[in-house]
Amino acid sequence: MAMLRYLAMLVPAVLLLAAASAAAQSRPPVSQCQAIAERLPDVRFASLVPVAYEAPEVTITFIGHSTYLIETPEGVRIATDYSGFLLPGGPPDVATMNKAHESHFTLTPDPEIGMVLHGWGDVPGEAADHDLVVGDTYIRNVTTDIRAWGSFEEDGNSIFIFEVAGLCIGHLGHLHHELTDSHIMEIGRLDVVMVPVDGGLTLGAESMRNVIERLYSSIVLPMHRTGPRVRSFAEMMGDGFEVVYSDSRSLTVSLRTLSSPPKIILLEGVW
């Protein structure tokens, strides 16, 4: 009888724990980038990492135009604004796309790509809304508007944010306007940001600098244009940014390698 009473008390507790566990699993991931950004600029950073600790590293490789290949510590491979480029290592696990121009998307992606994330809404009148975890990476998006036939198309572009290895990595897509306070709150901080350089449809240097500074970005990776225009953009950013011309198409970054002052890094193939 005592055993029956014990079981009668135990079963509800087990069911309660199971329900709590299921609820926790169904909750969306928590963005560390947003959490820290809410406390900026008053937050004070302190390094409590043991000397022997090796911070996990992320590799970012310039492929072409607005496509970068992000490779995470667990081997997740993400191609940004993917338009069908052949990538080293084969098809990516994730491909993000935007539709400002055909050089930012493809309607016939390689079927071997694990997941294709459109930066525009696939249903008319609905914005793209991505919030998912792939391996060690939390991926989400914040939509912005794009110019279309003399006006703006609402939510036609997505800023994709990749949270991995303690880093906040963002790709601005084909950004056509400065970000509002609401955008900044949704995005949070971005340690590494990939910015379109155009000077025509995309933002000019002054507006882009405002965006970068508001996102507290430590590393700026230009894209979209190459050669003299991107070099002029880097120089126009002015004091407060160190301009680095790299002889490699790849950059390896971790929390340990973020530094001050912020850097504009032009990878080989960009400059």
PDB file of C-alpha atoms in Angstrom:
ATOM      1  CA  MET A   1       0.000   0.000   0.000  1.00  0.00           C
ATOM      2  CA  ALA A   2       2.827   2.394   0.869  1.00  0.00           C
ATOM      3  CA  MET A   3       4.389   1.634  -2.513  1.00  0.00           C
ATOM      4  CA  LEU A   4       1.104   2.447  -4.281  1.00  0.00           C
ATOM      5  CA  ARG A   5       0.865   5.776  -2.455  1.00  0.00           C
ATOM      6  CA  TYR A   6       4.493   6.531  -3.433  1.00  0.00           C
ATOM      7  CA  LEU A   7       3.764   5.750  -7.080  1.00  0.00           C
ATOM      8  CA  ALA A   8       0.612   7.868  -6.975  1.00  0.00           C
ATOM      9  CA  MET A   9       2.707  10.840  -5.800  1.00  0.00           C
ATOM     10  CA  LEU A  10       5.540  10.112  -8.224  1.00  0.00           C
ATOM     11  CA  VAL A  11       3.540   9.896 -11.455  1.00  0.00           C
ATOM     12  CA  PRO A  12       2.220  13.523 -11.386  1.00  0.00           C
ATOM     13  CA  ALA A  13       5.728  14.778 -10.630  1.00  0.00           C
ATOM     14  CA  VAL A  14       7.158  12.852 -13.571  1.00  0.00           C
ATOM     15  CA  LEU A  15       4.419  14.142 -15.851  1.00  0.00           C
ATOM     16  CA  LEU A  16       5.080  17.708 -14.677  1.00  0.00           C
ATOM     17  CA  LEU A  17       8.807  17.376 -15.377  1.00  0.00           C
ATOM     18  CA  ALA A  18       8.095  15.906 -18.808  1.00  0.00           C
ATOM     19  CA  ALA A  19       5.741  18.760 -19.636  1.00  0.00           C
ATOM     20  CA  ALA A  20       8.294  21.316 -18.492  1.00  0.00           C
ATOM     21  CA  SER A  21      10.981  19.629 -20.582  1.00  0.00           C
ATOM     22  CA  ALA A  22       8.760  19.600 -23.663  1.00  0.00           C
ATOM     23  CA  ALA A  23       7.902  23.276 -23.161  1.00  0.00           C
ATOM     24  CA  ALA A  24      11.581  24.160 -22.859  1.00  0.00           C
ATOM     25  CA  GLN A  25      12.368  22.316 -26.080  1.00  0.00           C
ATOM     26  CA  SER A  26       9.593  24.155 -27.933  1.00  0.00           C
ATOM     27  CA  ARG A  27      10.797  27.597 -26.890  1.00  0.00           C
ATOM     28  CA  PRO A  28      12.710  29.583 -29.526  1.00  0.00           C
ATOM     29  CA  PRO A  29      16.449  30.009 -28.916  1.00  0.00           C
ATOM     30  CA  VAL A  30      17.563  32.994 -26.874  1.00  0.00           C
ATOM     31  CA  SER A  31      19.668  35.519 -28.781  1.00  0.00           C
ATOM     32  CA  GLN A  32      22.865  36.393 -26.940  1.00  0.00           C
ATOM     33  CA  CYS A  33      23.474  39.189 -29.456  1.00  0.00           C
ATOM     34  CA  GLN A  34      20.248  40.913 -28.477  1.00  0.00           C
ATOM     35  CA  ALA A  35      20.793  40.308 -24.763  1.00  0.00           C
ATOM     36  CA  ILE A  36      24.199  41.995 -24.731  1.00  0.00           C
ATOM     37  CA  ALA A  37      23.142  44.803 -27.059  1.00  0.00           C
ATOM     38  CA  GLU A  38      20.348  45.809 -24.681  1.00  0.00           C
ATOM     39  CA  ARG A  39      23.012  46.681 -22.095  1.00  0.00           C
ATOM     40  CA  LEU A  40      25.277  48.653 -24.430  1.00  0.00           C
ATOM     41  CA  PRO A  41      26.920  51.142 -24.296  1.00  0.00           C
ATOM     42  CA  ASP A  42      27.007  50.994 -20.465  1.00  0.00           C
ATOM     43  CA  VAL A  43      28.151  47.373 -20.261  1.00  0.00           C
ATOM     44  CA  ARG A  44      31.808  46.857 -19.341  1.00  0.00           C
ATOM     45  CA  PHE A  45      33.512  43.853 -20.941  1.00  0.00           C
ATOM     46  CA  ALA A  46      35.911  41.781 -18.849  1.00  0.00           C
ATOM     47  CA  SER A  47      37.900  38.740 -19.913  1.00  0.00           C
ATOM     48  CA  LEU A  48      37.387  35.782 -17.571  1.00  0.00           C
ATOM     49  CA  VAL A  49      38.632  33.184 -20.054  1.00  0.00           C
ATOM     50  CA  PRO A  50      41.333  30.848 -18.645  1.00  0.00           C
ATOM     51  CA  VAL A  51      44.702  31.304 -20.312  1.00  0.00           C
ATOM     52  CA  ALA A  52      44.724  27.722 -21.584  1.00  0.00           C
ATOM     53  CA  TYR A  53      41.255  28.033 -23.103  1.00  0.00           C
ATOM     54  CA  GLU A  54      41.156  27.975 -26.897  1.00  0.00           C
ATOM     55  CA  ALA A  55      38.155  29.951 -28.111  1.00  0.00           C
ATOM     56  CA  PRO A  56      36.329  28.170 -30.944  1.00  0.00           C
ATOM     57  CA  GLU A  57      37.009  29.704 -34.341  1.00  0.00           C
ATOM     58  CA  VAL A  58      34.821  30.543 -37.314  1.00  0.00           C
ATOM     59  CA  THR A  59      36.233  30.804 -40.829  1.00  0.00           C
ATOM     60  CA  ILE A  60      34.725  33.275 -43.301  1.00  0.00           C
ATOM     61  CA  THR A  61      35.738  33.054 -46.970  1.00  0.00           C
ATOM     62  CA  PHE A  62      34.922  35.518 -49.741  1.00  0.00           C
ATOM     63  CA  ILE A  63      33.446  33.617 -52.682  1.00  0.00           C
ATOM     64  CA  GLY A  64      32.258  36.439 -54.912  1.00  0.00           C
ATOM     65  CA  HIS A  65      29.898  39.453 -55.094  1.00  0.00           C
ATOM     66  CA  SER A  66      27.867  39.159 -51.844  1.00  0.00           C
ATOM     67  CA  THR A  67      28.545  35.506 -51.158  1.00  0.00           C
ATOM     68  CA  TYR A  68      30.658  34.579 -48.163  1.00  0.00           C
ATOM     69  CA  LEU A  69      31.115  31.036 -46.926  1.00  0.00           C
ATOM     70  CA  ILE A  70      30.873  30.731 -43.140  1.00  0.00           C
ATOM     71  CA  GLU A  71      32.312  27.556 -41.609  1.00  0.00           C
ATOM     72  CA  THR A  72      31.570  26.906 -37.944  1.00  0.00           C
ATOM     73  CA  PRO A  73      33.523  24.926 -35.327  1.00  0.00           C
ATOM     74  CA  GLU A  74      31.152  21.958 -35.773  1.00  0.00           C
ATOM     75  CA  GLY A  75      31.518  22.078 -39.551  1.00  0.00           C
ATOM     76  CA  VAL A  76      28.256  23.766 -40.517  1.00  0.00           C
ATOM     77  CA  ARG A  77      28.766  25.537 -43.861  1.00  0.00           C
ATOM     78  CA  ILE A  78      26.638  28.584 -44.665  1.00  0.00           C
ATOM     79  CA  ALA A  79      26.647  30.493 -47.968  1.00  0.00           C
ATOM     80  CA  THR A  80      25.276  34.051 -47.838  1.00  0.00           C
ATOM     81  CA  ASP A  81      23.313  35.681 -50.682  1.00  0.00           C
ATOM     82  CA  TYR A  82      23.922  32.525 -52.639  1.00  0.00           C
ATOM     83  CA  SER A  83      23.359  32.728 -56.401  1.00  0.00           C
ATOM     84  CA  GLY A  84      24.764  29.397 -57.522  1.00  0.00           C
ATOM     85  CA  PHE A  85      28.517  29.832 -57.055  1.00  0.00           C
ATOM     86  CA  LEU A  86      30.540  26.621 -56.946  1.00  0.00           C
ATOM     87  CA  LEU A  87      31.832  26.439 -53.398  1.00  0.00           C
ATOM     88  CA  PRO A  88      34.984  24.785 -52.090  1.00  0.00           C
ATOM     89  CA  GLY A  89      33.942  21.612 -50.345  1.00  0.00           C
ATOM     90  CA  GLY A  90      30.714  21.225 -52.277  1.00  0.00           C
ATOM     91  CA  PRO A  91      27.140  22.421 -51.602  1.00  0.00           C
ATOM     92  CA  PRO A  92      26.607  24.244 -48.284  1.00  0.00           C
ATOM     93  CA  ASP A  93      24.423  23.073 -45.435  1.00  0.00           C
ATOM     94  CA  VAL A  94      22.557  26.389 -45.508  1.00  0.00           C
ATOM     95  CA  ALA A  95      22.157  28.964 -48.276  1.00  0.00           C
ATOM     96  CA  THR A  96      20.623  32.370 -47.590  1.00  0.00           C
ATOM     97  CA  MET A  97      19.301  34.528 -50.438  1.00  0.00           C
ATOM     98  CA  ASN A  98      18.019  38.020 -51.183  1.00  0.00           C
ATOM     99  CA  LYS A  99      16.262  39.205 -54.309  1.00  0.00           C
ATOM    100  CA  ALA A 100      17.452  42.745 -55.030  1.00  0.00           C
ATOM    101  CA  HIS A 101      19.291  41.379 -58.100  1.00  0.00           C
ATOM    102  CA  GLU A 102      19.781  37.959 -59.644  1.00  0.00           C
ATOM    103  CA  SER A 103      23.341  38.003 -58.338  1.00  0.00           C
ATOM    104  CA  HIS A 104      21.921  37.548 -54.828  1.00  0.00           C
ATOM    105  CA  PHE A 105      19.743  34.462 -55.347  1.00  0.00           C
ATOM    106  CA  THR A 106      18.963  31.529 -57.582  1.00  0.00           C
ATOM    107  CA  LEU A 107      15.610  29.896 -58.238  1.00  0.00           C
ATOM    108  CA  THR A 108      17.341  26.644 -59.154  1.00  0.00           C
ATOM    109  CA  PRO A 109      19.606  25.890 -56.185  1.00  0.00           C
ATOM    110  CA  ASP A 110      21.619  22.705 -56.035  1.00  0.00           C
ATOM    111  CA  PRO A 111      19.304  20.017 -54.591  1.00  0.00           C
ATOM    112  CA  GLU A 112      22.218  18.881 -52.422  1.00  0.00           C
ATOM    113  CA  ILE A 113      21.997  22.114 -50.367  1.00  0.00           C
ATOM    114  CA  GLY A 114      20.662  21.186 -46.966  1.00  0.00           C
ATOM    115  CA  MET A 115      18.467  24.234 -46.398  1.00  0.00           C
ATOM    116  CA  VAL A 116      17.575  27.304 -48.488  1.00  0.00           C
ATOM    117  CA  LEU A 117      16.433  30.433 -46.600  1.00  0.00           C
ATOM    118  CA  HIS A 118      14.807  33.168 -48.666  1.00  0.00           C
ATOM    119  CA  GLY A 119      15.196  36.739 -47.427  1.00  0.00           C
ATOM    120  CA  TRP A 120      11.811  37.641 -48.878  1.00  0.00           C
ATOM    121  CA  GLY A 121       8.392  36.267 -48.007  1.00  0.00           C
ATOM    122  CA  ASP A 122       7.332  33.283 -50.070  1.00  0.00           C
ATOM    123  CA  VAL A 123       3.697  34.150 -49.369  1.00  0.00           C
ATOM    124  CA  PRO A 124       2.517  37.536 -50.773  1.00  0.00           C
ATOM    125  CA  GLY A 125       2.099  40.080 -47.987  1.00  0.00           C
ATOM    126  CA  GLU A 126       4.069  38.041 -45.449  1.00  0.00           C
ATOM    127  CA  ALA A 127       7.657  38.829 -44.452  1.00  0.00           C
ATOM    128  CA  ALA A 128      10.318  36.156 -44.223  1.00  0.00           C
ATOM    129  CA  ASP A 129      10.662  34.907 -40.654  1.00  0.00           C
ATOM    130  CA  HIS A 130      13.547  32.559 -39.897  1.00  0.00           C
ATOM    131  CA  ASP A 131      14.397  31.375 -36.399  1.00  0.00           C
ATOM    132  CA  LEU A 132      16.223  28.069 -36.295  1.00  0.00           C
ATOM    133  CA  VAL A 133      19.235  26.166 -35.038  1.00  0.00           C
ATOM    134  CA  VAL A 134      21.505  24.269 -37.416  1.00  0.00           C
ATOM    135  CA  GLY A 135      24.230  22.352 -35.604  1.00  0.00           C
ATOM    136  CA  ASP A 136      26.100  24.870 -33.435  1.00  0.00           C
ATOM    137  CA  THR A 137      24.575  27.911 -35.149  1.00  0.00           C
ATOM    138  CA  TYR A 138      21.467  29.918 -34.336  1.00  0.00           C
ATOM    139  CA  ILE A 139      20.158  31.620 -37.493  1.00  0.00           C
ATOM    140  CA  ARG A 140      17.572  34.396 -37.597  1.00  0.00           C
ATOM    141  CA  ASN A 141      16.662  37.310 -39.852  1.00  0.00           C
ATOM    142  CA  VAL A 142      15.491  40.906 -39.644  1.00  0.00           C
ATOM    143  CA  THR A 143      13.742  42.283 -42.715  1.00  0.00           C
ATOM    144  CA  THR A 144      14.327  45.670 -44.358  1.00  0.00           C
ATOM    145  CA  ASP A 145      12.792  47.356 -47.397  1.00  0.00           C
ATOM    146  CA  ILE A 146      14.243  47.529 -50.899  1.00  0.00           C
ATOM    147  CA  ARG A 147      13.788  50.007 -53.719  1.00  0.00           C
ATOM    148  CA  ALA A 148      11.534  48.766 -56.494  1.00  0.00           C
ATOM    149  CA  TRP A 149      10.308  50.756 -59.488  1.00  0.00           C
ATOM    150  CA  GLY A 150      10.671  54.161 -57.842  1.00  0.00           C
ATOM    151  CA  SER A 151       9.198  53.152 -54.481  1.00  0.00           C
ATOM    152  CA  PHE A 152      10.051  50.789 -51.639  1.00  0.00           C
ATOM    153  CA  GLU A 153       9.007  47.171 -51.338  1.00  0.00           C
ATOM    154  CA  GLU A 154       8.375  46.358 -47.708  1.00  0.00           C
ATOM    155  CA  ASP A 155      10.383  43.475 -46.234  1.00  0.00           C
ATOM    156  CA  GLY A 156      12.053  42.678 -49.559  1.00  0.00           C
ATOM    157  CA  ASN A 157      15.501  42.163 -48.007  1.00  0.00           C
ATOM    158  CA  SER A 158      16.714  40.243 -44.970  1.00  0.00           C
ATOM    159  CA  ILE A 159      19.633  40.872 -42.694  1.00  0.00           C
ATOM    160  CA  PHE A 160      20.679  37.380 -41.656  1.00  0.00           C
ATOM    161  CA  ILE A 161      22.290  36.930 -38.248  1.00  0.00           C
ATOM    162  CA  PHE A 162      24.383  33.891 -37.364  1.00  0.00           C
ATOM    163  CA  GLU A 163      25.148  33.341 -33.677  1.00  0.00           C
ATOM    164  CA  VAL A 164      27.961  30.830 -33.266  1.00  0.00           C
ATOM    165  CA  ALA A 165      31.021  30.317 -31.034  1.00  0.00           C
ATOM    166  CA  GLY A 166      29.954  33.291 -28.920  1.00  0.00           C
ATOM    167  CA  LEU A 167      30.102  35.555 -31.979  1.00  0.00           C
ATOM    168  CA  CYS A 168      27.366  37.601 -33.589  1.00  0.00           C
ATOM    169  CA  ILE A 169      27.876  37.565 -37.360  1.00  0.00           C
ATOM    170  CA  GLY A 170      25.585  39.525 -39.659  1.00  0.00           C
ATOM    171  CA  HIS A 171      25.091  39.876 -43.418  1.00  0.00           C
ATOM    172  CA  LEU A 172      23.244  43.053 -44.422  1.00  0.00           C
ATOM    173  CA  GLY A 173      22.139  41.673 -47.779  1.00  0.00           C
ATOM    174  CA  HIS A 174      21.303  44.488 -50.190  1.00  0.00           C
ATOM    175  CA  LEU A 175      20.589  47.202 -47.625  1.00  0.00           C
ATOM    176  CA  HIS A 176      18.894  50.239 -49.184  1.00  0.00           C
ATOM    177  CA  HIS A 177      18.250  52.464 -46.163  1.00  0.00           C
ATOM    178  CA  GLU A 178      19.579  53.259 -42.696  1.00  0.00           C
ATOM    179  CA  LEU A 179      18.322  51.110 -39.868  1.00  0.00           C
ATOM    180  CA  THR A 180      15.642  52.313 -37.486  1.00  0.00           C
ATOM    181  CA  ASP A 181      15.804  51.924 -33.716  1.00  0.00           C
ATOM    182  CA  SER A 182      13.440  48.976 -34.119  1.00  0.00           C
ATOM    183  CA  HIS A 183      15.817  47.280 -36.557  1.00  0.00           C
ATOM    184  CA  ILE A 184      18.765  47.818 -34.212  1.00  0.00           C
ATOM    185  CA  MET A 185      16.857  46.326 -31.289  1.00  0.00           C
ATOM    186  CA  GLU A 186      15.899  43.263 -33.336  1.00  0.00           C
ATOM    187  CA  ILE A 187      19.420  42.733 -34.633  1.00  0.00           C
ATOM    188  CA  GLY A 188      21.360  43.391 -31.445  1.00  0.00           C
ATOM    189  CA  ARG A 189      25.118  43.743 -31.691  1.00  0.00           C
ATOM    190  CA  LEU A 190      27.159  42.347 -34.591  1.00  0.00           C
ATOM    191  CA  ASP A 191      30.813  41.514 -33.965  1.00  0.00           C
ATOM    192  CA  VAL A 192      31.351  40.779 -37.661  1.00  0.00           C
ATOM    193  CA  VAL A 193      29.243  42.492 -40.303  1.00  0.00           C
ATOM    194  CA  MET A 194      29.245  42.036 -44.077  1.00  0.00           C
ATOM    195  CA  VAL A 195      28.291  45.307 -45.745  1.00  0.00           C
ATOM    196  CA  PRO A 196      27.298  46.045 -49.353  1.00  0.00           C
ATOM    197  CA  VAL A 197      29.414  48.671 -51.094  1.00  0.00           C
ATOM    198  CA  ASP A 198      27.736  50.318 -54.044  1.00  0.00           C
ATOM    199  CA  GLY A 199      27.117  54.030 -53.577  1.00  0.00           C
ATOM    200  CA  GLY A 200      24.075  53.793 -55.832  1.00  0.00           C
ATOM    201  CA  LEU A 201      21.183  51.695 -54.617  1.00  0.00           C
ATOM    202  CA  THR A 202      22.919  50.651 -51.404  1.00  0.00           C
ATOM    203  CA  LEU A 203      24.029  53.031 -48.674  1.00  0.00           C
ATOM    204  CA  GLY A 204      26.807  55.583 -49.038  1.00  0.00           C
ATOM    205  CA  ALA A 205      29.847  55.543 -46.758  1.00  0.00           C
ATOM    206  CA  GLU A 206      28.472  57.972 -44.162  1.00  0.00           C
ATOM    207  CA  SER A 207      25.182  56.129 -43.738  1.00  0.00           C
ATOM    208  CA  MET A 208      26.953  52.776 -43.675  1.00  0.00           C
ATOM    209  CA  ARG A 209      29.316  54.051 -40.994  1.00  0.00           C
ATOM    210  CA  ASN A 210      26.275  55.019 -38.880  1.00  0.00           C
ATOM    211  CA  VAL A 211      24.917  51.490 -39.240  1.00  0.00           C
ATOM    212  CA  ILE A 212      28.248  49.870 -38.359  1.00  0.00           C
ATOM    213  CA  GLU A 213      28.758  52.055 -35.296  1.00  0.00           C
ATOM    214  CA  ARG A 214      25.235  51.433 -34.019  1.00  0.00           C
ATOM    215  CA  LEU A 215      25.796  47.682 -34.315  1.00  0.00           C
ATOM    216  CA  TYR A 216      29.098  47.888 -32.350  1.00  0.00           C
ATOM    217  CA  SER A 217      30.842  45.938 -35.114  1.00  0.00           C
ATOM    218  CA  SER A 218      34.499  45.004 -34.569  1.00  0.00           C
ATOM    219  CA  ILE A 219      35.113  43.568 -38.035  1.00  0.00           C
ATOM    220  CA  VAL A 220      33.650  44.970 -41.242  1.00  0.00           C
ATOM    221  CA  LEU A 221      33.773  42.860 -44.404  1.00  0.00           C
ATOM    222  CA  PRO A 222      32.861  44.815 -47.567  1.00  0.00           C
ATOM    223  CA  MET A 223      31.129  43.007 -50.430  1.00  0.00           C
ATOM    224  CA  HIS A 224      28.971  43.543 -53.529  1.00  0.00           C
ATOM    225  CA  ARG A 225      31.571  45.683 -55.304  1.00  0.00           C
ATOM    226  CA  THR A 226      35.276  45.021 -55.740  1.00  0.00           C
ATOM    227  CA  GLY A 227      38.367  46.950 -56.816  1.00  0.00           C
ATOM    228  CA  PRO A 228      38.692  50.767 -56.734  1.00  0.00           C
ATOM    229  CA  ARG A 229      35.173  51.401 -55.440  1.00  0.00           C
ATOM    230  CA  VAL A 230      35.569  49.196 -52.408  1.00  0.00           C
ATOM    231  CA  ARG A 231      39.020  50.621 -51.689  1.00  0.00           C
ATOM    232  CA  SER A 232      37.568  54.144 -51.811  1.00  0.00           C
ATOM    233  CA  PHE A 233      34.805  53.063 -49.445  1.00  0.00           C
ATOM    234  CA  ALA A 234      37.339  51.724 -46.941  1.00  0.00           C
ATOM    235  CA  GLU A 235      39.368  54.930 -47.007  1.00  0.00           C
ATOM    236  CA  MET A 236      36.254  57.137 -46.752  1.00  0.00           C
ATOM    237  CA  MET A 237      35.253  55.484 -43.488  1.00  0.00           C
ATOM    238  CA  GLY A 238      37.839  57.759 -41.882  1.00  0.00           C
ATOM    239  CA  ASP A 239      39.427  57.747 -38.451  1.00  0.00           C
ATOM    240  CA  GLY A 240      38.417  55.136 -35.929  1.00  0.00           C
ATOM    241  CA  PHE A 241      38.719  52.199 -38.332  1.00  0.00           C
ATOM    242  CA  GLU A 242      41.875  50.298 -39.209  1.00  0.00           C
ATOM    243  CA  VAL A 243      41.894  49.266 -42.875  1.00  0.00           C
ATOM    244  CA  VAL A 244      43.467  45.856 -43.515  1.00  0.00           C
ATOM    245  CA  TYR A 245      44.260  44.550 -46.997  1.00  0.00           C
ATOM    246  CA  SER A 246      44.478  40.765 -46.736  1.00  0.00           C
ATOM    247  CA  ASP A 247      46.321  38.491 -49.156  1.00  0.00           C
ATOM    248  CA  SER A 248      43.923  35.662 -48.256  1.00  0.00           C
ATOM    249  CA  ARG A 249      40.327  35.056 -49.269  1.00  0.00           C
ATOM    250  CA  SER A 250      39.628  33.674 -45.785  1.00  0.00           C
ATOM    251  CA  LEU A 251      39.451  35.127 -42.285  1.00  0.00           C
ATOM    252  CA  THR A 252      39.496  33.076 -39.095  1.00  0.00           C
ATOM    253  CA  VAL A 253      37.873  34.823 -36.143  1.00  0.00           C
ATOM    254  CA  SER A 254      37.028  34.046 -32.519  1.00  0.00           C
ATOM    255  CA  LEU A 255      36.068  35.999 -29.422  1.00  0.00           C
ATOM    256  CA  ARG A 256      39.774  36.237 -28.601  1.00  0.00           C
ATOM    257  CA  THR A 257      40.698  37.864 -31.915  1.00  0.00           C
ATOM    258  CA  LEU A 258      38.157  40.694 -31.731  1.00  0.00           C
ATOM    259  CA  SER A 259      40.098  43.862 -31.096  1.00  0.00           C
ATOM    260  CA  SER A 260      39.912  47.623 -30.865  1.00  0.00           C
ATOM    261  CA  PRO A 261      39.928  49.781 -32.935  1.00  0.00           C
ATOM    262  CA  PRO A 262      37.432  48.164 -35.312  1.00  0.00           C
ATOM    263  CA  LYS A 263      38.841  46.858 -38.572  1.00  0.00           C
ATOM    264  CA  ILE A 264      37.665  47.046 -42.161  1.00  0.00           C
ATOM    265  CA  ILE A 265      39.135  43.894 -43.672  1.00  0.00           C
ATOM    266  CA  LEU A 266      39.324  43.615 -47.441  1.00  0.00           C
ATOM    267  CA  LEU A 267      39.894  39.979 -48.277  1.00  0.00           C
ATOM    268  CA  GLU A 268      41.725  38.909 -51.413  1.00  0.00           C
ATOM    269  CA  GLY A 269      39.281  39.085 -54.305  1.00  0.00           C
ATOM    270  CA  VAL A 270      37.488  42.093 -52.801  1.00  0.00           C
ATOM    271  CA  TRP A 271      40.168  44.747 -53.171  1.00  0.00           C
TER     272      TRP A 271
END
